[in-house]
mmCIF file of C-alpha atoms in Angstrom:
data_model
loop_
_atom_site.group_PDB
_atom_site.id
_atom_site.type_symbol
_atom_site.label_atom_id
_atom_site.label_comp_id
_atom_site.label_asym_id
_atom_site.label_seq_id
_atom_site.Cartn_x
_atom_site.Cartn_y
_atom_site.Cartn_z
ATOM 1 C CA UNK N 1 8.655 -20.341 -13.822
ATOM 2 C CA UNK N 2 5.696 -21.124 -11.594
ATOM 3 C CA UNK N 3 7.092 -18.807 -8.898
ATOM 4 C CA UNK N 4 5.828 -19.547 -5.385
ATOM 5 C CA UNK N 5 3.053 -22.103 -5.186
ATOM 6 C CA UNK N 6 0.929 -22.999 -2.180
ATOM 7 C CA UNK N 7 -1.449 -25.863 -1.549
ATOM 8 C CA UNK N 8 -4.218 -26.186 -0.637
ATOM 9 C CA UNK N 9 -5.988 -22.919 -1.506
ATOM 10 C CA UNK N 10 -8.677 -23.506 1.105
ATOM 11 C CA UNK N 11 -8.869 -25.781 4.139
ATOM 12 C CA UNK N 12 -11.341 -26.335 6.959
ATOM 13 C CA UNK N 13 -10.131 -28.137 10.079
ATOM 14 C CA UNK N 14 -11.682 -29.120 13.349
ATOM 15 C CA UNK N 15 -10.064 -28.067 16.601
ATOM 16 C CA UNK N 16 -7.259 -30.446 17.487
ATOM 17 C CA UNK N 17 -6.600 -31.712 13.976
ATOM 18 C CA UNK N 18 -3.173 -31.399 12.426
ATOM 19 C CA UNK N 19 -2.219 -30.584 8.867
ATOM 20 C CA UNK N 20 0.610 -29.395 6.652
ATOM 21 C CA UNK N 21 0.476 -26.370 4.383
ATOM 22 C CA UNK N 22 2.711 -26.835 1.389
ATOM 23 C CA UNK N 23 4.929 -24.177 -0.181
ATOM 24 C CA UNK N 24 7.289 -24.591 -3.115
ATOM 25 C CA UNK N 25 9.354 -22.237 -5.249
ATOM 26 C CA UNK N 26 11.254 -22.861 -8.470
ATOM 27 C CA UNK N 27 13.482 -19.765 -8.456
ATOM 28 C CA UNK N 28 16.343 -21.312 -6.463
ATOM 29 C CA UNK N 29 15.796 -18.793 -3.681
ATOM 30 C CA UNK N 30 17.694 -19.386 -0.469
ATOM 31 C CA UNK N 31 15.272 -17.496 1.739
ATOM 32 C CA UNK N 32 11.733 -18.683 2.448
ATOM 33 C CA UNK N 33 9.199 -17.605 5.026
ATOM 34 C CA UNK N 34 5.664 -18.056 6.283
ATOM 35 C CA UNK N 35 3.326 -15.211 7.258
ATOM 36 C CA UNK N 36 -0.207 -15.182 8.542
ATOM 37 C CA UNK N 37 -2.744 -12.449 7.937
ATOM 38 C CA UNK N 38 -5.808 -12.118 10.113
ATOM 39 C CA UNK N 39 -8.842 -10.183 8.837
ATOM 40 C CA UNK N 40 -8.129 -6.465 8.509
ATOM 41 C CA UNK N 41 -4.586 -6.899 9.787
ATOM 42 C CA UNK N 42 -1.100 -6.726 8.357
ATOM 43 C CA UNK N 43 1.110 -9.758 7.851
ATOM 44 C CA UNK N 44 2.937 -11.360 10.762
ATOM 45 C CA UNK N 45 5.989 -13.582 10.348
ATOM 46 C CA UNK N 46 5.629 -17.137 11.684
ATOM 47 C CA UNK N 47 8.872 -18.905 10.704
ATOM 48 C CA UNK N 48 11.596 -18.357 8.186
ATOM 49 C CA UNK N 49 14.544 -20.179 6.637
ATOM 50 C CA UNK N 50 17.770 -18.860 5.142
ATOM 51 C CA UNK N 51 18.652 -22.146 3.481
ATOM 52 C CA UNK N 52 18.152 -25.900 3.498
ATOM 53 C CA UNK N 53 18.467 -27.269 7.012
ATOM 54 C CA UNK N 54 18.229 -23.823 8.658
ATOM 55 C CA UNK N 55 15.038 -22.433 10.167
ATOM 56 C CA UNK N 56 14.209 -19.824 12.780
ATOM 57 C CA UNK N 57 11.214 -18.344 14.537
ATOM 58 C CA UNK N 58 9.414 -15.181 13.596
ATOM 59 C CA UNK N 59 6.945 -13.088 15.591
ATOM 60 C CA UNK N 60 4.220 -15.703 16.109
ATOM 61 C CA UNK N 61 5.748 -19.215 15.994
ATOM 62 C CA UNK N 62 3.674 -20.943 18.672
ATOM 63 C CA UNK N 63 1.577 -23.822 17.377
ATOM 64 C CA UNK N 64 3.553 -24.178 14.143
ATOM 65 C CA UNK N 65 6.522 -26.263 13.041
ATOM 66 C CA UNK N 66 8.654 -25.977 9.929
ATOM 67 C CA UNK N 67 11.486 -27.837 8.283
ATOM 68 C CA UNK N 68 13.570 -27.156 5.191
ATOM 69 C CA UNK N 69 15.008 -30.317 3.724
ATOM 70 C CA UNK N 70 15.359 -28.919 0.186
ATOM 71 C CA UNK N 71 15.855 -25.476 -1.314
ATOM 72 C CA UNK N 72 12.518 -25.699 -3.102
ATOM 73 C CA UNK N 73 10.115 -26.702 -0.324
ATOM 74 C CA UNK N 74 9.169 -25.138 3.002
ATOM 75 C CA UNK N 75 6.124 -26.836 4.571
ATOM 76 C CA UNK N 76 4.298 -25.391 7.573
ATOM 77 C CA UNK N 77 2.802 -27.841 10.059
ATOM 78 C CA UNK N 78 -0.048 -27.061 12.400
ATOM 79 C CA UNK N 79 0.358 -29.440 15.315
ATOM 80 C CA UNK N 80 -3.082 -29.169 16.933
ATOM 81 C CA UNK N 81 -5.306 -26.650 15.193
ATOM 82 C CA UNK N 82 -7.090 -24.010 17.259
ATOM 83 C CA UNK N 83 -9.744 -21.454 16.209
ATOM 84 C CA UNK N 84 -7.148 -18.710 16.820
ATOM 85 C CA UNK N 85 -5.215 -20.109 13.851
ATOM 86 C CA UNK N 86 -8.016 -19.242 11.468
ATOM 87 C CA UNK N 87 -6.207 -16.972 9.025
ATOM 88 C CA UNK N 88 -4.778 -16.615 5.549
ATOM 89 C CA UNK N 89 -1.271 -18.026 5.285
ATOM 90 C CA UNK N 90 1.258 -16.695 2.803
ATOM 91 C CA UNK N 91 4.577 -18.210 1.849
ATOM 92 C CA UNK N 92 7.340 -16.027 0.407
ATOM 93 C CA UNK N 93 10.827 -16.479 -1.010
ATOM 94 C CA UNK N 94 13.775 -14.380 -2.116
ATOM 95 C CA UNK N 95 17.494 -14.426 -2.759
ATOM 96 C CA UNK N 96 19.363 -14.182 0.507
ATOM 97 C CA UNK N 97 21.067 -10.966 -0.518
ATOM 98 C CA UNK N 98 17.768 -9.436 -1.606
ATOM 99 C CA UNK N 99 15.494 -10.417 1.225
ATOM 100 C CA UNK N 100 13.716 -7.095 1.034
ATOM 101 C CA UNK N 101 12.355 -8.116 -2.346
ATOM 102 C CA UNK N 102 10.233 -11.149 -1.654
ATOM 103 C CA UNK N 103 7.946 -13.104 -3.942
ATOM 104 C CA UNK N 104 4.709 -14.192 -2.308
ATOM 105 C CA UNK N 105 2.480 -17.140 -3.040
ATOM 106 C CA UNK N 106 -1.298 -16.859 -3.546
ATOM 107 C CA UNK N 107 -2.092 -17.896 0.021
ATOM 108 C CA UNK N 108 -3.977 -20.649 1.850
ATOM 109 C CA UNK N 109 -7.218 -19.694 3.548
ATOM 110 C CA UNK N 110 -7.577 -21.793 6.707
ATOM 111 C CA UNK N 111 -10.650 -22.029 8.903
ATOM 112 C CA UNK N 112 -10.527 -23.894 12.209
ATOM 113 C CA UNK N 113 -13.911 -24.766 13.685
ATOM 114 C CA UNK B 1 14.142 -2.005 11.821
ATOM 115 C CA UNK B 2 12.769 1.519 11.507
ATOM 116 C CA UNK B 3 9.090 2.048 12.176
ATOM 117 C CA UNK B 4 7.022 3.531 9.372
ATOM 118 C CA UNK B 5 3.740 5.406 9.534
ATOM 119 C CA UNK B 6 1.247 5.736 6.710
ATOM 120 C CA UNK B 7 -2.233 7.203 6.369
ATOM 121 C CA UNK B 8 -4.944 4.628 6.822
ATOM 122 C CA UNK B 9 -6.716 5.338 3.566
ATOM 123 C CA UNK B 10 -6.650 7.513 0.456
ATOM 124 C CA UNK B 11 -8.791 8.058 -2.605
ATOM 125 C CA UNK B 12 -7.608 8.825 -6.099
ATOM 126 C CA UNK B 13 -9.448 9.512 -9.346
ATOM 127 C CA UNK B 14 -8.800 7.094 -12.178
ATOM 128 C CA UNK B 15 -6.157 8.425 -14.567
ATOM 129 C CA UNK B 16 -4.705 10.808 -12.016
ATOM 130 C CA UNK B 17 -1.452 10.375 -10.118
ATOM 131 C CA UNK B 18 -1.692 8.650 -6.749
ATOM 132 C CA UNK B 19 0.799 9.956 -4.203
ATOM 133 C CA UNK B 20 1.177 7.723 -1.158
ATOM 134 C CA UNK B 21 3.224 9.164 1.716
ATOM 135 C CA UNK B 22 5.271 7.318 4.298
ATOM 136 C CA UNK B 23 7.103 8.628 7.336
ATOM 137 C CA UNK B 24 10.213 6.834 8.591
ATOM 138 C CA UNK B 25 11.889 9.409 10.811
ATOM 139 C CA UNK B 26 14.027 6.823 12.668
ATOM 140 C CA UNK B 27 15.395 5.138 9.572
ATOM 141 C CA UNK B 28 19.040 4.088 9.790
ATOM 142 C CA UNK B 29 21.650 4.977 7.209
ATOM 143 C CA UNK B 30 21.786 1.447 5.850
ATOM 144 C CA UNK B 31 18.028 0.869 5.687
ATOM 145 C CA UNK B 32 16.216 0.921 2.395
ATOM 146 C CA UNK B 33 12.595 1.911 1.880
ATOM 147 C CA UNK B 34 10.529 -0.847 0.275
ATOM 148 C CA UNK B 35 7.010 -0.638 -1.073
ATOM 149 C CA UNK B 36 4.658 -3.558 -1.514
ATOM 150 C CA UNK B 37 1.014 -3.704 -2.405
ATOM 151 C CA UNK B 38 -1.674 -6.266 -1.714
ATOM 152 C CA UNK B 39 -4.655 -6.490 -3.978
ATOM 153 C CA UNK B 40 -7.665 -8.000 -2.252
ATOM 154 C CA UNK B 41 -7.110 -11.619 -1.165
ATOM 155 C CA UNK B 42 -3.834 -11.931 -3.080
ATOM 156 C CA UNK B 43 -0.277 -12.234 -1.815
ATOM 157 C CA UNK B 44 1.701 -8.996 -1.443
ATOM 158 C CA UNK B 45 3.596 -7.816 -4.504
ATOM 159 C CA UNK B 46 6.940 -6.014 -4.420
ATOM 160 C CA UNK B 47 6.757 -2.628 -6.170
ATOM 161 C CA UNK B 48 9.975 -0.686 -5.716
ATOM 162 C CA UNK B 49 12.698 0.170 -3.223
ATOM 163 C CA UNK B 50 15.358 2.833 -2.725
ATOM 164 C CA UNK B 51 18.056 4.089 -0.367
ATOM 165 C CA UNK B 52 18.701 7.753 -1.093
ATOM 166 C CA UNK B 53 18.024 8.542 -4.711
ATOM 167 C CA UNK B 54 14.677 8.666 -6.396
ATOM 168 C CA UNK B 55 13.811 5.480 -8.211
ATOM 169 C CA UNK B 56 11.481 4.656 -11.084
ATOM 170 C CA UNK B 57 10.392 1.404 -12.654
ATOM 171 C CA UNK B 58 7.547 0.227 -14.832
ATOM 172 C CA UNK B 59 5.131 0.228 -11.910
ATOM 173 C CA UNK B 60 5.873 3.362 -9.930
ATOM 174 C CA UNK B 61 8.243 6.094 -8.818
ATOM 175 C CA UNK B 62 9.729 6.486 -5.367
ATOM 176 C CA UNK B 63 10.701 9.896 -4.059
ATOM 177 C CA UNK B 64 12.824 9.951 -0.886
ATOM 178 C CA UNK B 65 13.444 13.224 0.923
ATOM 179 C CA UNK B 66 17.016 14.387 1.328
ATOM 180 C CA UNK B 67 16.978 13.740 5.082
ATOM 181 C CA UNK B 68 15.434 10.294 4.345
ATOM 182 C CA UNK B 69 12.775 10.775 6.998
ATOM 183 C CA UNK B 70 9.919 10.363 4.571
ATOM 184 C CA UNK B 71 9.122 9.094 1.111
ATOM 185 C CA UNK B 72 6.322 9.116 -1.443
ATOM 186 C CA UNK B 73 5.242 6.358 -3.764
ATOM 187 C CA UNK B 74 3.811 7.724 -6.991
ATOM 188 C CA UNK B 75 1.540 5.775 -9.322
ATOM 189 C CA UNK B 76 1.565 8.149 -12.300
ATOM 190 C CA UNK B 77 -1.735 7.178 -13.898
ATOM 191 C CA UNK B 78 -3.820 5.220 -11.417
ATOM 192 C CA UNK B 79 -6.260 2.645 -12.743
ATOM 193 C CA UNK B 80 -9.032 0.752 -10.988
ATOM 194 C CA UNK B 81 -6.671 -2.229 -10.810
ATOM 195 C CA UNK B 82 -4.366 -0.205 -8.550
ATOM 196 C CA UNK B 83 -6.955 -0.326 -5.777
ATOM 197 C CA UNK B 84 -5.058 -2.148 -3.021
ATOM 198 C CA UNK B 85 -3.358 -1.851 0.360
ATOM 199 C CA UNK B 86 0.102 -0.304 -0.002
ATOM 200 C CA UNK B 87 2.797 -1.096 2.549
ATOM 201 C CA UNK B 88 5.898 0.970 3.232
ATOM 202 C CA UNK B 89 8.714 -0.949 4.956
ATOM 203 C CA UNK B 90 12.170 0.130 6.079
ATOM 204 C CA UNK B 91 14.803 -2.588 6.233
ATOM 205 C CA UNK B 92 18.398 -3.366 5.421
ATOM 206 C CA UNK B 93 19.468 -4.956 2.150
ATOM 207 C CA UNK B 94 22.120 -7.550 1.563
ATOM 208 C CA UNK B 95 23.228 -10.542 3.566
ATOM 209 C CA UNK B 96 22.476 -8.880 6.901
ATOM 210 C CA UNK B 97 18.812 -8.860 6.021
ATOM 211 C CA UNK B 98 17.232 -11.990 7.411
ATOM 212 C CA UNK B 99 14.100 -11.199 5.477
ATOM 213 C CA UNK B 100 11.879 -10.475 8.447
ATOM 214 C CA UNK B 101 9.771 -7.851 6.745
ATOM 215 C CA UNK B 102 7.558 -5.978 9.186
ATOM 216 C CA UNK B 103 4.239 -5.207 7.546
ATOM 217 C CA UNK B 104 2.232 -2.508 9.287
ATOM 218 C CA UNK B 105 -1.358 -1.582 8.521
ATOM 219 C CA UNK B 106 -0.535 0.078 5.228
ATOM 220 C CA UNK B 107 -2.597 2.580 3.234
ATOM 221 C CA UNK B 108 -5.774 1.438 1.536
ATOM 222 C CA UNK B 109 -5.864 3.193 -1.829
ATOM 223 C CA UNK B 110 -9.256 3.371 -3.483
ATOM 224 C CA UNK B 111 -9.124 4.401 -7.141
ATOM 225 C CA UNK B 112 -12.479 5.769 -8.225
ATOM 226 C CA UNK B 113 -13.900 6.078 -11.746
#
């Protein structure tokens, strides 16, 4: 199993540009989520999904959209990038009954100029 | 979700046991204690979790006090590769867990030669 994969690993955007961060898992996990981690800080939940077609907001959802059309994929869209969105983004997944035990991807390091 | 408090940083000599404390005095009866760690620039990694009883796996041991107000993660023989930020999280297990893990600041463990 590849586990949780994220692409790209690094990305530089200009203010106002949009982009999609990709996340995929091959463990048939129902639950998937996106976190961001700012320098020297803990992780903060952006959006999460408990299954295909179901998404909900986390702590810091503004400026981000998600959709979950398949069990495997959970892309995160930045609508109009701002410097405040410069961060490392982590995707995670787990079985719905074991959501305390999440598998994390390697992260995408995003810089917005 | 119960709030947890951890020391900001700790040192440990290589080969010695690392004992990382966590206070969770407001933990509910159905909340588990989870431990994750994050090695520099990588995604967090699940280590262990428990409800009441002490737990051990190939990575670590978890000791939970009888009143469940605190716990200790034990790395029995710390190596340089155990240098990381360790997060203690209290949350429910099972279908009622929507997976919204709350990561605090964690404890930065520095293992020294």
